[in-house]
Tab-separated table of C-alpha atoms in Angstrom:
chain	number	residue	atom	x	y	z
A	1313	UNK	CA	38.356	-23.723	-38.894
A	1314	UNK	CA	37.254	-25.098	-35.479
A	1315	UNK	CA	39.159	-28.060	-34.168
A	1316	UNK	CA	37.175	-31.204	-35.111
A	1317	UNK	CA	38.072	-33.007	-31.899
A	1318	UNK	CA	36.864	-30.113	-29.710
A	1319	UNK	CA	33.709	-29.762	-31.818
A	1320	UNK	CA	32.970	-33.467	-31.480
A	1321	UNK	CA	33.522	-33.239	-27.708
A	1322	UNK	CA	31.160	-30.294	-27.428
A	1323	UNK	CA	28.465	-32.056	-29.439
A	1324	UNK	CA	28.835	-35.172	-27.292
A	1325	UNK	CA	28.520	-33.056	-24.140
A	1326	UNK	CA	25.326	-31.438	-25.453
A	1327	UNK	CA	23.917	-34.823	-26.469
A	1328	UNK	CA	24.713	-36.578	-23.204
A	1329	UNK	CA	24.052	-33.723	-20.741
A	1330	UNK	CA	21.333	-34.342	-18.160
A	1331	UNK	CA	19.682	-30.926	-17.832
A	1332	UNK	CA	18.480	-31.781	-14.331
A	1333	UNK	CA	22.115	-31.702	-13.235
A	1334	UNK	CA	22.319	-28.056	-14.297
A	1335	UNK	CA	19.120	-27.285	-12.412
A	1336	UNK	CA	20.612	-28.850	-9.291
A	1337	UNK	CA	23.839	-26.908	-9.789
A	1338	UNK	CA	21.950	-23.584	-9.972
A	1339	UNK	CA	20.551	-24.320	-6.500
A	1340	UNK	CA	23.945	-25.485	-5.205
A	1341	UNK	CA	25.593	-22.282	-6.405
A	1342	UNK	CA	23.232	-20.246	-4.206
A	1343	UNK	CA	23.567	-22.521	-1.162
A	1344	UNK	CA	25.937	-22.685	1.777
A	1345	UNK	CA	26.426	-26.455	1.730
A	1346	UNK	CA	25.249	-29.729	0.199
A	1347	UNK	CA	22.816	-30.055	3.103
A	1348	UNK	CA	21.441	-26.560	2.495
A	1349	UNK	CA	20.841	-27.342	-1.198
A	1350	UNK	CA	19.186	-30.668	-0.322
A	1351	UNK	CA	16.751	-28.902	2.027
A	1352	UNK	CA	15.891	-26.306	-0.643
A	1353	UNK	CA	15.173	-29.022	-3.214
A	1354	UNK	CA	13.550	-31.380	-0.681
A	1355	UNK	CA	15.925	-34.157	-1.645
A	1356	UNK	CA	18.343	-36.287	0.352
A	1357	UNK	CA	21.931	-35.124	0.771
A	1358	UNK	CA	23.475	-38.156	-1.036
A	1359	UNK	CA	21.276	-37.391	-4.058
A	1360	UNK	CA	22.673	-33.850	-4.303
A	1361	UNK	CA	26.243	-35.034	-3.728
A	1362	UNK	CA	25.859	-37.649	-6.442
A	1363	UNK	CA	24.435	-35.108	-8.899
A	1364	UNK	CA	27.356	-32.728	-8.285
A	1365	UNK	CA	29.896	-35.516	-8.750
A	1366	UNK	CA	28.238	-36.643	-12.009
A	1367	UNK	CA	28.311	-33.076	-13.337
A	1368	UNK	CA	31.962	-32.592	-12.362
A	1369	UNK	CA	32.861	-35.914	-13.953
A	1370	UNK	CA	30.967	-35.014	-17.126
A	1371	UNK	CA	32.759	-31.676	-17.419
A	1372	UNK	CA	36.064	-32.934	-16.012
A	1373	UNK	CA	36.216	-29.850	-13.789
A	1374	UNK	CA	35.941	-29.251	-10.062
A	1375	UNK	CA	33.001	-26.865	-9.692
A	1376	UNK	CA	32.754	-26.290	-5.941
A	1377	UNK	CA	35.588	-26.117	-3.429
A	1378	UNK	CA	34.366	-28.336	-0.599
A	1379	UNK	CA	37.412	-28.299	1.645
A	1380	UNK	CA	36.815	-28.314	5.437
A	1381	UNK	CA	35.029	-25.141	6.502
A	1382	UNK	CA	34.765	-23.971	2.900
A	1383	UNK	CA	32.010	-24.183	0.294
A	1384	UNK	CA	32.383	-21.845	-2.663
A	1385	UNK	CA	32.391	-21.955	-6.440
A	1386	UNK	CA	35.644	-22.478	-8.294
A	1387	UNK	CA	36.377	-20.350	-11.346
A	1388	UNK	CA	34.888	-23.075	-13.529
A	1389	UNK	CA	31.848	-23.186	-11.240
A	1390	UNK	CA	31.288	-19.435	-11.549
A	1391	UNK	CA	31.360	-19.671	-15.347
A	1392	UNK	CA	28.978	-22.627	-15.341
A	1393	UNK	CA	26.549	-20.869	-12.978
A	1394	UNK	CA	26.082	-17.968	-15.415
A	1395	UNK	CA	25.418	-20.296	-18.349
A	1396	UNK	CA	23.200	-22.643	-16.314
A	1397	UNK	CA	20.981	-19.754	-15.174
A	1398	UNK	CA	20.422	-18.699	-18.786
A	1399	UNK	CA	19.711	-22.271	-19.900
A	1400	UNK	CA	17.295	-22.826	-17.028
A	1401	UNK	CA	15.489	-19.572	-17.829
A	1402	UNK	CA	15.168	-20.521	-21.507
A	1403	UNK	CA	13.650	-23.899	-20.613
A	1404	UNK	CA	11.134	-22.260	-18.272
A	1405	UNK	CA	9.916	-20.066	-21.107
A	1406	UNK	CA	9.348	-22.861	-23.641
A	1407	UNK	CA	5.801	-23.524	-22.461
A	1408	UNK	CA	4.832	-19.881	-22.966
A	1409	UNK	CA	6.335	-19.762	-26.443
A	1410	UNK	CA	4.575	-22.943	-27.521
A	1411	UNK	CA	1.160	-21.504	-26.600
A	1412	UNK	CA	1.471	-18.589	-29.002
A	1413	UNK	CA	-0.190	-19.908	-32.132
A	1414	UNK	CA	-3.109	-17.471	-32.507
A	1415	UNK	CA	-3.309	-14.214	-34.417
A	1416	UNK	CA	-4.046	-12.049	-31.354
A	1417	UNK	CA	-1.121	-10.895	-29.288
A	1418	UNK	CA	-1.346	-13.028	-26.175
A	1419	UNK	CA	1.043	-13.817	-23.396
A	1420	UNK	CA	2.154	-12.558	-20.030
A	1421	UNK	CA	4.518	-9.649	-19.399
A	1422	UNK	CA	6.352	-9.904	-16.084
A	1423	UNK	CA	7.984	-6.610	-15.134
A	1424	UNK	CA	10.544	-6.540	-12.319
A	1425	UNK	CA	10.612	-3.067	-10.814
A	1426	UNK	CA	12.312	-1.041	-8.127
A	1427	UNK	CA	9.895	0.348	-5.558
A	1428	UNK	CA	7.599	3.314	-6.196
A	1429	UNK	CA	8.566	4.234	-9.741
A	1430	UNK	CA	6.570	7.360	-10.634
A	1431	UNK	CA	6.747	7.887	-14.402
A	1432	UNK	CA	3.833	9.125	-16.555
A	1433	UNK	CA	5.522	7.803	-19.697
A	1434	UNK	CA	5.551	4.274	-18.277
A	1435	UNK	CA	1.925	4.579	-17.150
A	1436	UNK	CA	0.919	5.739	-20.640
A	1437	UNK	CA	2.588	2.661	-22.099
A	1438	UNK	CA	0.552	0.430	-19.793
A	1439	UNK	CA	-2.621	2.122	-21.027
A	1440	UNK	CA	-1.646	1.870	-24.701
A	1441	UNK	CA	-0.656	-1.781	-24.361
A	1442	UNK	CA	-3.942	-2.775	-22.739
A	1443	UNK	CA	-6.008	-0.943	-25.340
A	1444	UNK	CA	-4.045	-2.394	-28.258
A	1445	UNK	CA	-3.579	-5.944	-26.943
A	1446	UNK	CA	-6.459	-6.748	-24.559
A	1447	UNK	CA	-5.528	-10.453	-24.473
A	1448	UNK	CA	-2.106	-9.686	-23.015
A	1449	UNK	CA	-1.618	-9.782	-19.255
A	1450	UNK	CA	0.902	-8.054	-17.003
A	1451	UNK	CA	2.355	-8.394	-13.525
A	1452	UNK	CA	4.726	-6.083	-11.673
A	1453	UNK	CA	7.022	-7.498	-8.990
A	1454	UNK	CA	8.782	-5.082	-6.632
A	1455	UNK	CA	12.249	-5.678	-5.180
A	1456	UNK	CA	15.644	-3.995	-4.769
A	1457	UNK	CA	17.288	-2.946	-8.032
A	1458	UNK	CA	20.103	-5.503	-7.802
A	1459	UNK	CA	17.600	-8.362	-7.469
A	1460	UNK	CA	15.543	-6.917	-10.322
A	1461	UNK	CA	18.606	-7.149	-12.584
A	1462	UNK	CA	19.214	-10.753	-11.484
A	1463	UNK	CA	15.671	-11.677	-12.545
A	1464	UNK	CA	16.207	-10.272	-16.034
A	1465	UNK	CA	19.567	-12.001	-16.357
A	1466	UNK	CA	18.009	-15.315	-15.314
A	1467	UNK	CA	15.044	-14.696	-17.674
A	1468	UNK	CA	12.574	-14.807	-14.803
A	1469	UNK	CA	11.317	-11.349	-15.827
A	1470	UNK	CA	10.477	-9.879	-19.208
A	1471	UNK	CA	12.251	-6.623	-18.398
A	1472	UNK	CA	13.243	-4.429	-15.473
A	1473	UNK	CA	12.618	-0.832	-14.433
A	1474	UNK	CA	15.316	0.092	-11.940
A	1475	UNK	CA	18.421	1.976	-10.893
A	1476	UNK	CA	21.700	0.769	-12.378
A	1477	UNK	CA	25.118	0.699	-10.735
A	1478	UNK	CA	27.287	-1.076	-13.323
A	1479	UNK	CA	25.978	-2.057	-16.746
A	1480	UNK	CA	26.220	-5.758	-17.537
A	1481	UNK	CA	27.420	-6.156	-21.156
A	1482	UNK	CA	25.044	-9.102	-21.565
A	1483	UNK	CA	22.008	-6.839	-21.065
A	1484	UNK	CA	20.516	-3.876	-22.912
A	1485	UNK	CA	19.754	-0.538	-21.204
A	1486	UNK	CA	17.620	2.480	-22.089
A	1487	UNK	CA	17.221	5.467	-19.783
A	1488	UNK	CA	13.543	5.845	-18.920
A	1489	UNK	CA	13.675	8.983	-16.759
A	1490	UNK	CA	15.787	11.006	-14.354
A	1491	UNK	CA	14.680	11.864	-10.834
A	1492	UNK	CA	16.211	14.163	-8.254
A	1493	UNK	CA	16.654	13.440	-4.544
A	1494	UNK	CA	16.264	15.756	-1.590
A	1495	UNK	CA	16.590	15.319	2.172
A	1496	UNK	CA	13.433	15.236	4.298
A	1497	UNK	CA	12.248	14.924	7.894
A	1498	UNK	CA	8.911	14.030	9.491
A	1499	UNK	CA	6.511	16.021	11.723
A	1500	UNK	CA	8.087	14.922	15.010
A	1501	UNK	CA	11.613	15.906	13.962
A	1502	UNK	CA	13.049	19.076	15.604
A	1503	UNK	CA	13.810	20.622	12.192
A	1504	UNK	CA	10.285	20.111	10.828
A	1505	UNK	CA	8.683	23.372	9.705
A	1506	UNK	CA	11.760	25.522	10.265
A	1507	UNK	CA	12.589	28.077	7.569
A	1508	UNK	CA	15.956	29.401	6.359
A	1509	UNK	CA	17.859	26.281	7.375
A	1510	UNK	CA	21.392	25.642	6.115
A	1511	UNK	CA	23.323	22.422	5.745
A	1512	UNK	CA	25.069	23.244	9.018
A	1513	UNK	CA	21.735	22.805	10.834
A	1514	UNK	CA	21.645	19.132	9.753
A	1515	UNK	CA	25.013	18.216	11.259
A	1516	UNK	CA	24.915	15.320	13.708
A	1517	UNK	CA	21.259	14.407	13.179
A	1518	UNK	CA	20.416	10.729	12.783
A	1519	UNK	CA	19.665	9.411	9.318
A	1520	UNK	CA	17.638	6.722	7.549
A	1521	UNK	CA	18.042	5.627	3.958
A	1522	UNK	CA	17.920	2.952	1.284
A	1523	UNK	CA	20.001	-0.234	1.448
A	1524	UNK	CA	21.635	0.877	-1.827
A	1525	UNK	CA	22.676	4.230	-0.336
A	1526	UNK	CA	26.447	3.782	-0.131
A	1527	UNK	CA	29.463	4.731	-2.197
A	1528	UNK	CA	29.669	1.453	-4.123
A	1529	UNK	CA	26.033	1.266	-5.252
A	1530	UNK	CA	23.474	2.981	-7.489
A	1531	UNK	CA	22.661	5.795	-5.036
A	1532	UNK	CA	26.256	7.003	-4.730
A	1533	UNK	CA	25.240	10.613	-5.433
A	1534	UNK	CA	22.710	10.450	-2.615
A	1535	UNK	CA	25.402	9.102	-0.296
A	1536	UNK	CA	27.602	12.073	-1.176
A	1537	UNK	CA	24.712	14.467	-0.438
A	1538	UNK	CA	24.220	12.931	3.018
A	1539	UNK	CA	27.949	13.087	3.705
A	1540	UNK	CA	28.119	16.731	2.612
A	1541	UNK	CA	25.321	17.558	5.062
A	1542	UNK	CA	27.491	16.066	7.846
A	1543	UNK	CA	24.685	13.849	9.111
A	1544	UNK	CA	25.489	11.189	11.688
A	1545	UNK	CA	27.448	8.341	10.083
A	1546	UNK	CA	25.298	5.684	11.730
A	1547	UNK	CA	22.177	4.930	9.688
A	1548	UNK	CA	19.431	4.024	12.179
A	1549	UNK	CA	16.960	2.562	9.673
A	1550	UNK	CA	17.142	1.169	6.141
A	1551	UNK	CA	14.899	-0.479	3.568
A	1552	UNK	CA	15.005	-1.460	-0.100
A	1553	UNK	CA	11.437	-0.158	-0.442
A	1554	UNK	CA	10.808	3.560	-0.947
A	1555	UNK	CA	7.517	3.413	0.943
A	1556	UNK	CA	9.278	2.019	3.996
A	1557	UNK	CA	12.068	4.624	3.896
A	1558	UNK	CA	9.299	7.245	3.690
A	1559	UNK	CA	7.632	5.594	6.721
A	1560	UNK	CA	10.865	5.732	8.744
A	1561	UNK	CA	11.325	9.422	7.929
A	1562	UNK	CA	7.723	10.307	8.774
A	1563	UNK	CA	7.999	8.344	12.035
A	1564	UNK	CA	10.832	10.642	13.103
A	1565	UNK	CA	13.699	8.150	13.151
A	1566	UNK	CA	15.888	10.547	11.231
A	1567	UNK	CA	16.555	12.607	8.122
A	1568	UNK	CA	16.441	10.677	4.886
A	1569	UNK	CA	16.584	10.976	1.079
A	1570	UNK	CA	13.550	10.625	-1.204
A	1571	UNK	CA	12.819	11.488	-4.869
A	1572	UNK	CA	11.428	15.030	-4.790
A	1573	UNK	CA	8.688	14.490	-7.369
A	1574	UNK	CA	7.413	11.367	-5.599
A	1575	UNK	CA	6.737	13.116	-2.276
A	1576	UNK	CA	5.297	16.441	-3.446
A	1577	UNK	CA	1.861	15.538	-2.104
A	1578	UNK	CA	3.327	14.508	1.254
A	1579	UNK	CA	4.989	17.935	1.488
A	1580	UNK	CA	1.747	19.713	0.596
A	1581	UNK	CA	-0.177	17.629	3.158
A	1582	UNK	CA	2.312	18.388	5.942
A	1583	UNK	CA	3.682	14.847	6.296
A	1584	UNK	CA	7.233	15.691	5.171
A	1585	UNK	CA	9.474	18.747	5.307
A	1586	UNK	CA	12.241	19.347	2.810
A	1587	UNK	CA	15.665	20.219	4.185
A	1588	UNK	CA	18.794	21.677	2.572
A	1589	UNK	CA	20.556	21.437	0.211
A	1590	UNK	CA	17.925	23.021	-2.025
A	1591	UNK	CA	20.192	23.752	-4.987
A	1592	UNK	CA	21.628	21.182	-7.409
A	1593	UNK	CA	19.980	18.083	-5.900
A	1594	UNK	CA	21.619	14.797	-6.922
A	1595	UNK	CA	20.217	13.208	-10.069
A	1596	UNK	CA	19.578	9.458	-10.381
A	1597	UNK	CA	18.658	7.744	-13.655
A	1598	UNK	CA	16.076	4.970	-13.890
A	1599	UNK	CA	16.473	2.493	-16.754
A	1600	UNK	CA	14.558	-0.065	-18.742
A	1601	UNK	CA	16.696	-3.215	-18.796
A	1602	UNK	CA	16.155	-6.325	-20.895
A	1603	UNK	CA	18.020	-9.456	-21.940
A	1604	UNK	CA	18.629	-9.521	-25.718
A	1605	UNK	CA	19.202	-13.294	-25.589
A	1606	UNK	CA	15.792	-13.969	-24.082
A	1607	UNK	CA	13.100	-15.287	-26.412
A	1608	UNK	CA	10.276	-12.899	-25.647
A	1609	UNK	CA	6.677	-13.939	-26.202
A	1610	UNK	CA	4.562	-11.717	-28.450
A	1611	UNK	CA	3.093	-9.732	-25.584
A	1612	UNK	CA	6.495	-9.092	-24.042
A	1613	UNK	CA	7.939	-7.955	-27.353
A	1614	UNK	CA	4.945	-5.705	-28.032
A	1615	UNK	CA	5.182	-4.042	-24.620
A	1616	UNK	CA	8.941	-3.539	-24.867
A	1617	UNK	CA	8.625	-2.075	-28.365
A	1618	UNK	CA	5.888	0.314	-27.198
A	1619	UNK	CA	7.909	1.463	-24.192
A	1620	UNK	CA	11.090	2.038	-26.205
A	1621	UNK	CA	9.103	3.923	-28.861
A	1622	UNK	CA	7.612	6.173	-26.159
A	1623	UNK	CA	11.100	6.899	-24.838
A	1624	UNK	CA	12.495	7.672	-28.304
A	1625	UNK	CA	9.760	10.160	-29.136
A	1626	UNK	CA	9.831	11.930	-25.753
A	1627	UNK	CA	12.637	14.502	-25.249
A	1628	UNK	CA	14.791	14.006	-22.183
A	1629	UNK	CA	13.619	17.383	-20.881
A	1630	UNK	CA	10.143	15.860	-20.511
A	1631	UNK	CA	11.555	12.805	-18.726
A	1632	UNK	CA	13.224	14.716	-15.910
A	1633	UNK	CA	11.101	14.833	-12.769
A	1634	UNK	CA	11.793	17.220	-9.926
């Protein structure tokens, strides 16, 4: 049986909590100082300081270490930030949920997506959803995969389509497709158009890549491919957006990785040239990610159900793109 005293304390906290304090804390947690948070919220510094003190007093915990030259969350602050983000996201969605009182499936589906996802299965789901639920609306926001995941966690997006480094146990994941990466150069590069190249021919050439292309992130296999080719360690250009990495490669800044199936037309049109290795290119999985704790509106739930059903009925062999 739960301790009655602790239960009573928790109920009192829920009853007395000013939710605006949590909203302020979410901003504070992402800021560098009280002044920084005040500027973001367009409030005066004493107002923010007072709100933080009231929240710390209410919880009887120090939430931010504000010693000289230091401004970072305490352990209690880190725990509160995670819960406050979820609470804030749930409150933001109340207005949408309250509007859904008609028989037709209505509502807005906000999809957070990594750049330039090419997936016929996903496109077919968009078509099916629009035909079946014409009153539903959709938007697709593009950003780096790690920010896409943050949006789903904070319930600012219905779902995500992205690369995944480490799976968060609070979220659900379903592999959408697998793509394979190769190395490419542009028309002005000295290796462009040359046949019978080997990996040795790439040694020492400059390189461009994605911001997530390093050993501790989602494109680890791509990082290993670049290292195996003995390219120059210094990366001369990076972007989180596939289109911009493609631009850097085509502009001749260096050799860079791209999904092979995405750039087939560029190869055919003479804008890109594929370089070794040609065998066993690194595979990267792209996932659908959603928050099981989020209260989805009817349109969001319908779209997610359609997409997952498409995945389940499509063999993995038909979801590998090379």
